[in-house]
PDB file of C-alpha atoms in Angstrom:
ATOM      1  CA  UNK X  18     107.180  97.385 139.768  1.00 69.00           C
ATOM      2  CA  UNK X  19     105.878  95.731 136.551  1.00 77.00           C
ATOM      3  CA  UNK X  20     105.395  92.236 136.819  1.00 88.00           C
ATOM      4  CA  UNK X  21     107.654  92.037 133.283  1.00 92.00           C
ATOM      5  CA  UNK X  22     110.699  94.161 132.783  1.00 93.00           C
ATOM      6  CA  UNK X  23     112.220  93.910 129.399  1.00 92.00           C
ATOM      7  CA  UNK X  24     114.912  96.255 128.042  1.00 84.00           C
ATOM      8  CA  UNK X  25     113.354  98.281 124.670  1.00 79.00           C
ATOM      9  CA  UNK X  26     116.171  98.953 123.011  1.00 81.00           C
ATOM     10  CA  UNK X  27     116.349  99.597 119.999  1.00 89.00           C
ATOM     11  CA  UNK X  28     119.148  97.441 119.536  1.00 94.00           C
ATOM     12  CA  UNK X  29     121.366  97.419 116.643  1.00 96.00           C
ATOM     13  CA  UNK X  30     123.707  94.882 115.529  1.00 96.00           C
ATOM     14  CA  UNK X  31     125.643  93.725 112.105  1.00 97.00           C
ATOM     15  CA  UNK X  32     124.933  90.356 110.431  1.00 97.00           C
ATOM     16  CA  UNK X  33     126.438  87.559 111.628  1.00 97.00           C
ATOM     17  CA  UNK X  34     126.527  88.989 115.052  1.00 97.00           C
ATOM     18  CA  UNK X  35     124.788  87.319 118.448  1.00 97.00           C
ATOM     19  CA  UNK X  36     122.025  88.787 119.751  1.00 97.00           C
ATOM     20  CA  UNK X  37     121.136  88.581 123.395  1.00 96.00           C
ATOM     21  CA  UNK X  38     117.820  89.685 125.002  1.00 97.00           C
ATOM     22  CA  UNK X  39     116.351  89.549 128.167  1.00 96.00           C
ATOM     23  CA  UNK X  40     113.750  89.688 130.672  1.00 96.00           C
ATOM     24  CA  UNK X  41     112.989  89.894 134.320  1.00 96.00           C
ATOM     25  CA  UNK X  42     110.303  88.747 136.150  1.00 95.00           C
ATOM     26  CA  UNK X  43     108.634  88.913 139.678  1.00 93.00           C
ATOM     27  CA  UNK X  44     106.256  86.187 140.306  1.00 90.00           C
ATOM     28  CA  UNK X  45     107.819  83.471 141.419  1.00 90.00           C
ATOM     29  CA  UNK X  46     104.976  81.446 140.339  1.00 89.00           C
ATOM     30  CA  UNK X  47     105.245  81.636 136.451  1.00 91.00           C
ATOM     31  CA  UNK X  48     106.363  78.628 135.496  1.00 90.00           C
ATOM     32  CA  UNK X  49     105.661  78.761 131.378  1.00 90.00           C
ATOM     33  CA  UNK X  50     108.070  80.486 129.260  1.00 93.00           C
ATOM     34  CA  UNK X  51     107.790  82.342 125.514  1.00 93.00           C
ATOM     35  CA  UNK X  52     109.350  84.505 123.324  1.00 96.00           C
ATOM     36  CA  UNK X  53     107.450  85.871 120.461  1.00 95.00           C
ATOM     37  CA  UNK X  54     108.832  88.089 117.540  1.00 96.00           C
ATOM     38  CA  UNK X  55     106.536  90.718 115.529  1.00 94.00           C
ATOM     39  CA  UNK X  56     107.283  92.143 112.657  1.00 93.00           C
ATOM     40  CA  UNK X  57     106.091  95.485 111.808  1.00 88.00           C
ATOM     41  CA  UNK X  58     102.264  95.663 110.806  1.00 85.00           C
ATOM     42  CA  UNK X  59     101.368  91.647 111.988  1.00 89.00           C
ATOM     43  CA  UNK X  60     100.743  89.875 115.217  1.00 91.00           C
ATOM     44  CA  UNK X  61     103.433  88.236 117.593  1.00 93.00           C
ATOM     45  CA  UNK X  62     104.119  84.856 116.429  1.00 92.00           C
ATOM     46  CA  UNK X  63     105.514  82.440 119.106  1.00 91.00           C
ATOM     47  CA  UNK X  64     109.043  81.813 118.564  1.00 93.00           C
ATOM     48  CA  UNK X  65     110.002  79.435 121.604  1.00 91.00           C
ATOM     49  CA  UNK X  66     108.174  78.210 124.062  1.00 89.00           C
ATOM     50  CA  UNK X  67     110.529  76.972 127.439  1.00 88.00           C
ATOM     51  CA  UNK X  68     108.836  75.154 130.508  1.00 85.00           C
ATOM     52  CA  UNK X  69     110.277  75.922 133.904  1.00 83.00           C
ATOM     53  CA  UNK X  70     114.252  76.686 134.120  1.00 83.00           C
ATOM     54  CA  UNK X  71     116.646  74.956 131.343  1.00 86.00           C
ATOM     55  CA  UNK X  72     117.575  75.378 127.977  1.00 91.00           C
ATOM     56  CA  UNK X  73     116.206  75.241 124.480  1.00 93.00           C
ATOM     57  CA  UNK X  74     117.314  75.501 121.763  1.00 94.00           C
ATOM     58  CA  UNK X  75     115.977  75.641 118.219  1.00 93.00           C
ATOM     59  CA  UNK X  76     118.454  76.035 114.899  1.00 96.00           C
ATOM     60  CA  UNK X  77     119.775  79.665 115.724  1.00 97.00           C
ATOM     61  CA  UNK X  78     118.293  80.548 118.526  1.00 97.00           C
ATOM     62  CA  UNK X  79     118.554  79.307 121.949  1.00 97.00           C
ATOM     63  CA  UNK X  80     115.825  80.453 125.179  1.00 96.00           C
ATOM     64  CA  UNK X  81     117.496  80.330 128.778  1.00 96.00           C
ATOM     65  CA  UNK X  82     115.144  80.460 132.144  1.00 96.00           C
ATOM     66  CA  UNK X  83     116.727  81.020 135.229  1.00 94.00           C
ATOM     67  CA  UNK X  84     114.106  80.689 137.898  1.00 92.00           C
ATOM     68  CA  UNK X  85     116.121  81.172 140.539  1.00 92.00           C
ATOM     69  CA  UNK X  86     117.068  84.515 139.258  1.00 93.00           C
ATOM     70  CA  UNK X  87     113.842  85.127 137.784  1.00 94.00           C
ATOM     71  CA  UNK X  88     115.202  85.786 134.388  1.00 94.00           C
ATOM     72  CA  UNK X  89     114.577  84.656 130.889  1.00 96.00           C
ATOM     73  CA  UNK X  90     116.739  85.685 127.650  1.00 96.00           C
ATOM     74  CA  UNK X  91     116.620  85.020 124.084  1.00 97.00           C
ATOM     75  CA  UNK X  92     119.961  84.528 122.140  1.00 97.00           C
ATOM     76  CA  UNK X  93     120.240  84.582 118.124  1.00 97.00           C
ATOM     77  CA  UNK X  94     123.533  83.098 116.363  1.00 97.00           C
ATOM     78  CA  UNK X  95     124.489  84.441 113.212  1.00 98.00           C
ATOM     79  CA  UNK X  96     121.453  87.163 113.106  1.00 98.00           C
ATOM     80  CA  UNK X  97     120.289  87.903 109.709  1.00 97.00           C
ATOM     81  CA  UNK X  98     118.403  90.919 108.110  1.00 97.00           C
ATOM     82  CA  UNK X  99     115.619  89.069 108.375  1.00 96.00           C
ATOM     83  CA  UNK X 100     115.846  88.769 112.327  1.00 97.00           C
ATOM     84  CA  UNK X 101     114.732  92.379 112.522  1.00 97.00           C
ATOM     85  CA  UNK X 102     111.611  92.621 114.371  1.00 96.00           C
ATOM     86  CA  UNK X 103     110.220  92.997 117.956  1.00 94.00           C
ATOM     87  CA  UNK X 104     111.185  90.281 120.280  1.00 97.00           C
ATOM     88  CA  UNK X 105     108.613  89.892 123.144  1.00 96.00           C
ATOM     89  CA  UNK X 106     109.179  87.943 125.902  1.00 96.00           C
ATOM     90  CA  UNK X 107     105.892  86.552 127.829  1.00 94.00           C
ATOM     91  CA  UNK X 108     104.981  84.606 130.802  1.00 92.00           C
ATOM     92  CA  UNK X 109     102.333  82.603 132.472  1.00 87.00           C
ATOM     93  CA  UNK X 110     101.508  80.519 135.776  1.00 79.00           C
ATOM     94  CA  UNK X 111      97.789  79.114 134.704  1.00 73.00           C
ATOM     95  CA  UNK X 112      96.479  80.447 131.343  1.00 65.00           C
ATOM     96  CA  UNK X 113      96.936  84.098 131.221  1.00 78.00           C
ATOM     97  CA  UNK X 114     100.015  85.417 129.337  1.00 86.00           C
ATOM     98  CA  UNK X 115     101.882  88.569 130.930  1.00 90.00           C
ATOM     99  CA  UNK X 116     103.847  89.925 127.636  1.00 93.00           C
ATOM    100  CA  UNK X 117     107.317  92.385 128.177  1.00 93.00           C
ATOM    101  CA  UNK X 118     107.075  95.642 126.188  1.00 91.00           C
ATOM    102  CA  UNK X 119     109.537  94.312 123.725  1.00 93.00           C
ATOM    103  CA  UNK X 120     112.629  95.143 122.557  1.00 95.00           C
ATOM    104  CA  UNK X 121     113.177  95.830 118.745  1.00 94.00           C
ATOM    105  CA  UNK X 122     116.048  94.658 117.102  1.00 96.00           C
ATOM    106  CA  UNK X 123     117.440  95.857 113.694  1.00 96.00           C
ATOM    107  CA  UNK X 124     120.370  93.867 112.159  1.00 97.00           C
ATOM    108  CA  UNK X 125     121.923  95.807 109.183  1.00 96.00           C
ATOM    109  CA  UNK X 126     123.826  94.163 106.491  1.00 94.00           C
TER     110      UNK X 126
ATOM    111  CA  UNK K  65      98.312  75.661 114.158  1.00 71.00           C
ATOM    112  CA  UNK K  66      95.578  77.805 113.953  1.00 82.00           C
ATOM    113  CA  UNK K  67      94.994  80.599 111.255  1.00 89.00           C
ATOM    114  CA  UNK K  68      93.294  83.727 112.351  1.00 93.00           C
ATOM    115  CA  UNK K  69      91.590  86.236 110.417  1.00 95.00           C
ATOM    116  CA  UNK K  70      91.493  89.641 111.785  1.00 96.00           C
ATOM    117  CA  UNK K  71      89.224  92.778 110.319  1.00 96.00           C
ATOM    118  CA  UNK K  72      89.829  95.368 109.588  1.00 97.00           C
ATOM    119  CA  UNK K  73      93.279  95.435 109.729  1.00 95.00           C
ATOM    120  CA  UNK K  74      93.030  99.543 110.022  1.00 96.00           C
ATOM    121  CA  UNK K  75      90.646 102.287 110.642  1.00 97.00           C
ATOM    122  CA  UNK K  76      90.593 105.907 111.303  1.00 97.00           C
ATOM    123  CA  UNK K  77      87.207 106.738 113.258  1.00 97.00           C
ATOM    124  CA  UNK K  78      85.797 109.782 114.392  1.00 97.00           C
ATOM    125  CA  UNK K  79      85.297 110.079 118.779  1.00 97.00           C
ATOM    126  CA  UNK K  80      82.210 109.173 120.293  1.00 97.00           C
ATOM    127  CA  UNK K  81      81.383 106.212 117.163  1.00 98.00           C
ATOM    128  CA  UNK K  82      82.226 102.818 117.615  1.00 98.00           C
ATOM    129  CA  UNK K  83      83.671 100.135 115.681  1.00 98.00           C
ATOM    130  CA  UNK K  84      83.514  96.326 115.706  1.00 98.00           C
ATOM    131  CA  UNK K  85      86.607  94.005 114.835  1.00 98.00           C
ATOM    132  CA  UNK K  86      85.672  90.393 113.612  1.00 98.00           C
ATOM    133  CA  UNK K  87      88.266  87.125 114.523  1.00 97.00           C
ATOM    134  CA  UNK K  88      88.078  84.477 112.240  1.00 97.00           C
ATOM    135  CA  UNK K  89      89.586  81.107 113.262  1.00 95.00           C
ATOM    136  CA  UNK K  90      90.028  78.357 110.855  1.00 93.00           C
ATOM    137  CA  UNK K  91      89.493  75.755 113.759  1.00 90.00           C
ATOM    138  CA  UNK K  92      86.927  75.554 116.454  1.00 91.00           C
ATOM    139  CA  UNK K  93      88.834  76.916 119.554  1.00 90.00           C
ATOM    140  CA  UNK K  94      87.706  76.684 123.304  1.00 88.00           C
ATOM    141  CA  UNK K  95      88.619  80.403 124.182  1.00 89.00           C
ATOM    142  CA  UNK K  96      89.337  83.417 122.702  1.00 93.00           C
ATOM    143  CA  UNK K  97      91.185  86.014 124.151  1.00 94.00           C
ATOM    144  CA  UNK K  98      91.582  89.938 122.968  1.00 97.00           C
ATOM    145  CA  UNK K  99      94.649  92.010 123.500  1.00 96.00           C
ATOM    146  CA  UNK K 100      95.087  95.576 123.318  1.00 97.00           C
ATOM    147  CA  UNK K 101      98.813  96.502 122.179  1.00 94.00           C
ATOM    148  CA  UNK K 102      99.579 100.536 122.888  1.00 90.00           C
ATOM    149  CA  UNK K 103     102.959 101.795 121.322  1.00 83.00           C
ATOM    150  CA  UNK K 104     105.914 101.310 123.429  1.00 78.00           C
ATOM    151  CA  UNK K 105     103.708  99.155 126.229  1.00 83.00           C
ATOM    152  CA  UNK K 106     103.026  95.579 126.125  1.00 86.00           C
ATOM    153  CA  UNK K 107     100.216  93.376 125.038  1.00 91.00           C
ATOM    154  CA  UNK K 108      97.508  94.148 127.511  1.00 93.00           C
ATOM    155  CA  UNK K 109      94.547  91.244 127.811  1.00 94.00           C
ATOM    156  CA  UNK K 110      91.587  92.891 127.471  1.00 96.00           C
ATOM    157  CA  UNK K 111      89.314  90.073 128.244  1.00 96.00           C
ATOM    158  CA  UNK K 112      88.896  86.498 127.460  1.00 94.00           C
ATOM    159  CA  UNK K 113      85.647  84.894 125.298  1.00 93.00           C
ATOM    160  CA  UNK K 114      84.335  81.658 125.437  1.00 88.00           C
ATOM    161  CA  UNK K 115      81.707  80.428 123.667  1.00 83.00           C
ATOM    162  CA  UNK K 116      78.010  80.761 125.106  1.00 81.00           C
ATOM    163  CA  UNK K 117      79.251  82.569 128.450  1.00 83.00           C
ATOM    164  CA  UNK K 118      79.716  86.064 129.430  1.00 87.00           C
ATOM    165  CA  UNK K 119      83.288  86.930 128.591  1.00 93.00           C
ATOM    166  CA  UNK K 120      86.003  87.504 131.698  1.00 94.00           C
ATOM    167  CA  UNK K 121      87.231  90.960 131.503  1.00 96.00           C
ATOM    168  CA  UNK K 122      90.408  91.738 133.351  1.00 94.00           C
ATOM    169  CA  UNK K 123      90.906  94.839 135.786  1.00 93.00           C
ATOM    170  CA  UNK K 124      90.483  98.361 133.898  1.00 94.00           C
ATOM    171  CA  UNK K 125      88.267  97.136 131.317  1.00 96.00           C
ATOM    172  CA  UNK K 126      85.106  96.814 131.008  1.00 96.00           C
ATOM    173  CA  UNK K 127      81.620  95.235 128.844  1.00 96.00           C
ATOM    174  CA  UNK K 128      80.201  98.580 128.333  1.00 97.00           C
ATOM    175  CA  UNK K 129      83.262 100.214 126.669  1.00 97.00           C
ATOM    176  CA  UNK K 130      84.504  96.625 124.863  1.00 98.00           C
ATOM    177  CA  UNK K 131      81.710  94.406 124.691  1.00 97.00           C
ATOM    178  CA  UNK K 132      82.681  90.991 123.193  1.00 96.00           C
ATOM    179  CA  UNK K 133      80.201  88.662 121.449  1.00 94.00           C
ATOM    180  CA  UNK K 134      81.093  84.758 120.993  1.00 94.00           C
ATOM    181  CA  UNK K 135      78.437  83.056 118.938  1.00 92.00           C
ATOM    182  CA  UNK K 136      80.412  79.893 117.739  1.00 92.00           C
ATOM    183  CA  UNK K 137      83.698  78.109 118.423  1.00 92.00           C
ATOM    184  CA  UNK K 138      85.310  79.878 115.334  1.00 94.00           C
ATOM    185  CA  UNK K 139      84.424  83.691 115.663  1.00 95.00           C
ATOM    186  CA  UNK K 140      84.371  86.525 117.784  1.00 96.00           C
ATOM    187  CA  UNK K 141      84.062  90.363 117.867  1.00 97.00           C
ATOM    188  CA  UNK K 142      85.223  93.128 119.698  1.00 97.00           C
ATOM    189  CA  UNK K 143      83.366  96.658 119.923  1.00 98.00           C
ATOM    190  CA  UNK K 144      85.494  99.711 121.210  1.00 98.00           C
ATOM    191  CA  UNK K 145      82.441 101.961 122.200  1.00 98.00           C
ATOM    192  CA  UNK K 146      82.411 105.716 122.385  1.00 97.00           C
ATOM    193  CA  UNK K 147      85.843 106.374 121.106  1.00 97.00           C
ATOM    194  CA  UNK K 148      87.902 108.628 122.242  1.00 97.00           C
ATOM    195  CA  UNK K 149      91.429 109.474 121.286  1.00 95.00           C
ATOM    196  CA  UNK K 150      92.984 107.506 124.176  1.00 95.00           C
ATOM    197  CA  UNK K 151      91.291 104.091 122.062  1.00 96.00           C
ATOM    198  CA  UNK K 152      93.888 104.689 119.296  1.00 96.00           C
ATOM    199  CA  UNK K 153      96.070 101.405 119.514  1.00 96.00           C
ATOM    200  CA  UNK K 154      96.522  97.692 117.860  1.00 96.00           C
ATOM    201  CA  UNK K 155      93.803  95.642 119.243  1.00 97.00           C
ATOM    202  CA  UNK K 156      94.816  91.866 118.935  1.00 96.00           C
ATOM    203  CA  UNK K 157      92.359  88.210 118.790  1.00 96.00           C
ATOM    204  CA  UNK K 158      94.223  85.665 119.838  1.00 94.00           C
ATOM    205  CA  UNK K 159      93.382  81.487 120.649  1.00 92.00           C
ATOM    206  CA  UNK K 160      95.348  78.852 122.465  1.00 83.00           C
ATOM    207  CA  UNK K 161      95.911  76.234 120.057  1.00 72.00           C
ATOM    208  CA  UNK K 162      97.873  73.312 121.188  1.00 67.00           C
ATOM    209  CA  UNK K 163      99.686  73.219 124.772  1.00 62.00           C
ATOM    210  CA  UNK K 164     100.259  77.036 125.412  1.00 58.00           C
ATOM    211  CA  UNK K 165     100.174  77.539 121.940  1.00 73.00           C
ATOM    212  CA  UNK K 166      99.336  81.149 121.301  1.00 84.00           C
ATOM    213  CA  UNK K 167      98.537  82.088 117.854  1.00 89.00           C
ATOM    214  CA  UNK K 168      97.426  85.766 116.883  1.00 92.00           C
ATOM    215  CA  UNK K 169      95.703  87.614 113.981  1.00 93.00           C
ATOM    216  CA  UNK K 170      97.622  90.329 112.547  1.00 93.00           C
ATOM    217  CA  UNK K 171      96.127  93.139 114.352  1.00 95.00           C
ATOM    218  CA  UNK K 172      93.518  96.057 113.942  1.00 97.00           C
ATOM    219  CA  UNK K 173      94.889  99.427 113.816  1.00 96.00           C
ATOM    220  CA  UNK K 174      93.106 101.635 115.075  1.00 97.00           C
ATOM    221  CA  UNK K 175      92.954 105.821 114.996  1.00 96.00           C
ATOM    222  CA  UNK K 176      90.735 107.883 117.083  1.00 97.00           C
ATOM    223  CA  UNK K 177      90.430 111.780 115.629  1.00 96.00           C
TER     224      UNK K 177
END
């Protein structure tokens, strides 16, 4: 079992619509929470960064962490063109990041 | 945050040659870590650098096939030895800037014929 498990996708969805994405997790221990999107051709840039379980949110988009269920998602309000990219989800208990595959997300106009 | 400059942002190489991809940071950074991204998997650490040390290389990789050099607080290289066509993927510098503040270059894309 991978220590990450995030869905691939692709996932497709019209403008304006909410996005959700997810990711499960084993280690109990991780405590440190990210999601990073990539756009084709450039390197992950850190989108939202959570601490233990809670909420955040940030202008559209809004990280859960649910410790107890060891899961993390990712949701986008009003998704835009724009939001097209690969959404990684990452983890960490001391200073080493364990990164999901990804999931790509295309939002058509 | 931190800027990164990553090069060369793509190659085609022939097997058994090597190549060496430079990481520029615009600030001086305590470590330095480098990432191997294959299509469809997820960012893999290949090993972390810090500055006048050996670097750390995590499980399934290791200094003779990826040796790392570190000379100051603001650059680093990778080498991907004897290539073979396995090698092809997006190799990725990255630095912690900031409380778990990761910040990465844009990626070397690299072919192995």
């Amino acid at each position: 079992q991978k220590e990450v498990e995030q869905d691939p996708g692709p996932l497709s969805v019209p403008e304006g619509a909410i996005v959700s994405l997810n990711c499960t997790y084993s280690n109990s221990a991780f405590q440190y929470f990210m999601w990073y999107r990539q756009y084709s051709r450039k390197g992950p840039e850190l989108l939202m960064y959570t601490y233990s379980s809670g909420n955040k949110e940030d202008g559209r988009f809004t990280a859960q962490v649910d410790k107890s269920s060891k899961y993390i998602s990712l949701f986008i309000r009003d998704s835009q063109p724009s939001d097209s990219a690969t959404y990684l989800c990452a983890m960490s208990d001391t200073d080493k990041l364990i990164f999901g595959t990804g999931t790509r997300l295309q939002v058509f106009p | 945050s931190a800027v990164i400059s990553q090069k060369p942002s793509r190659d085609i190489c022939q097997r058994g040659t090597s190549l060496t991809i430079q990481c520029q940071v615009d600030s001086q950074v305590t470590m330095m870590f480098w990432y191997r991204q294959q299509p469809g998997q997820s960012l893999t650490l290949i090993a972390t650098a810090n500055q006048g040390s050996e670097a750390t290389y995590e499980s399934g990789f290791v200094i003779d096939k990826f040796p790392i050099s570190r000379p100051n607080l603001t650059f680093s290289t990778l080498t991907v030895s004897n290539m073979s066509p396995e090698d092809s993927s997006i190799y990725l510098c990255s630095v912690e800037f900031g409380f778990y503040g990761y910040t990465f270059g844009s990626g070397t894309r690299l072919t192995v014929v």
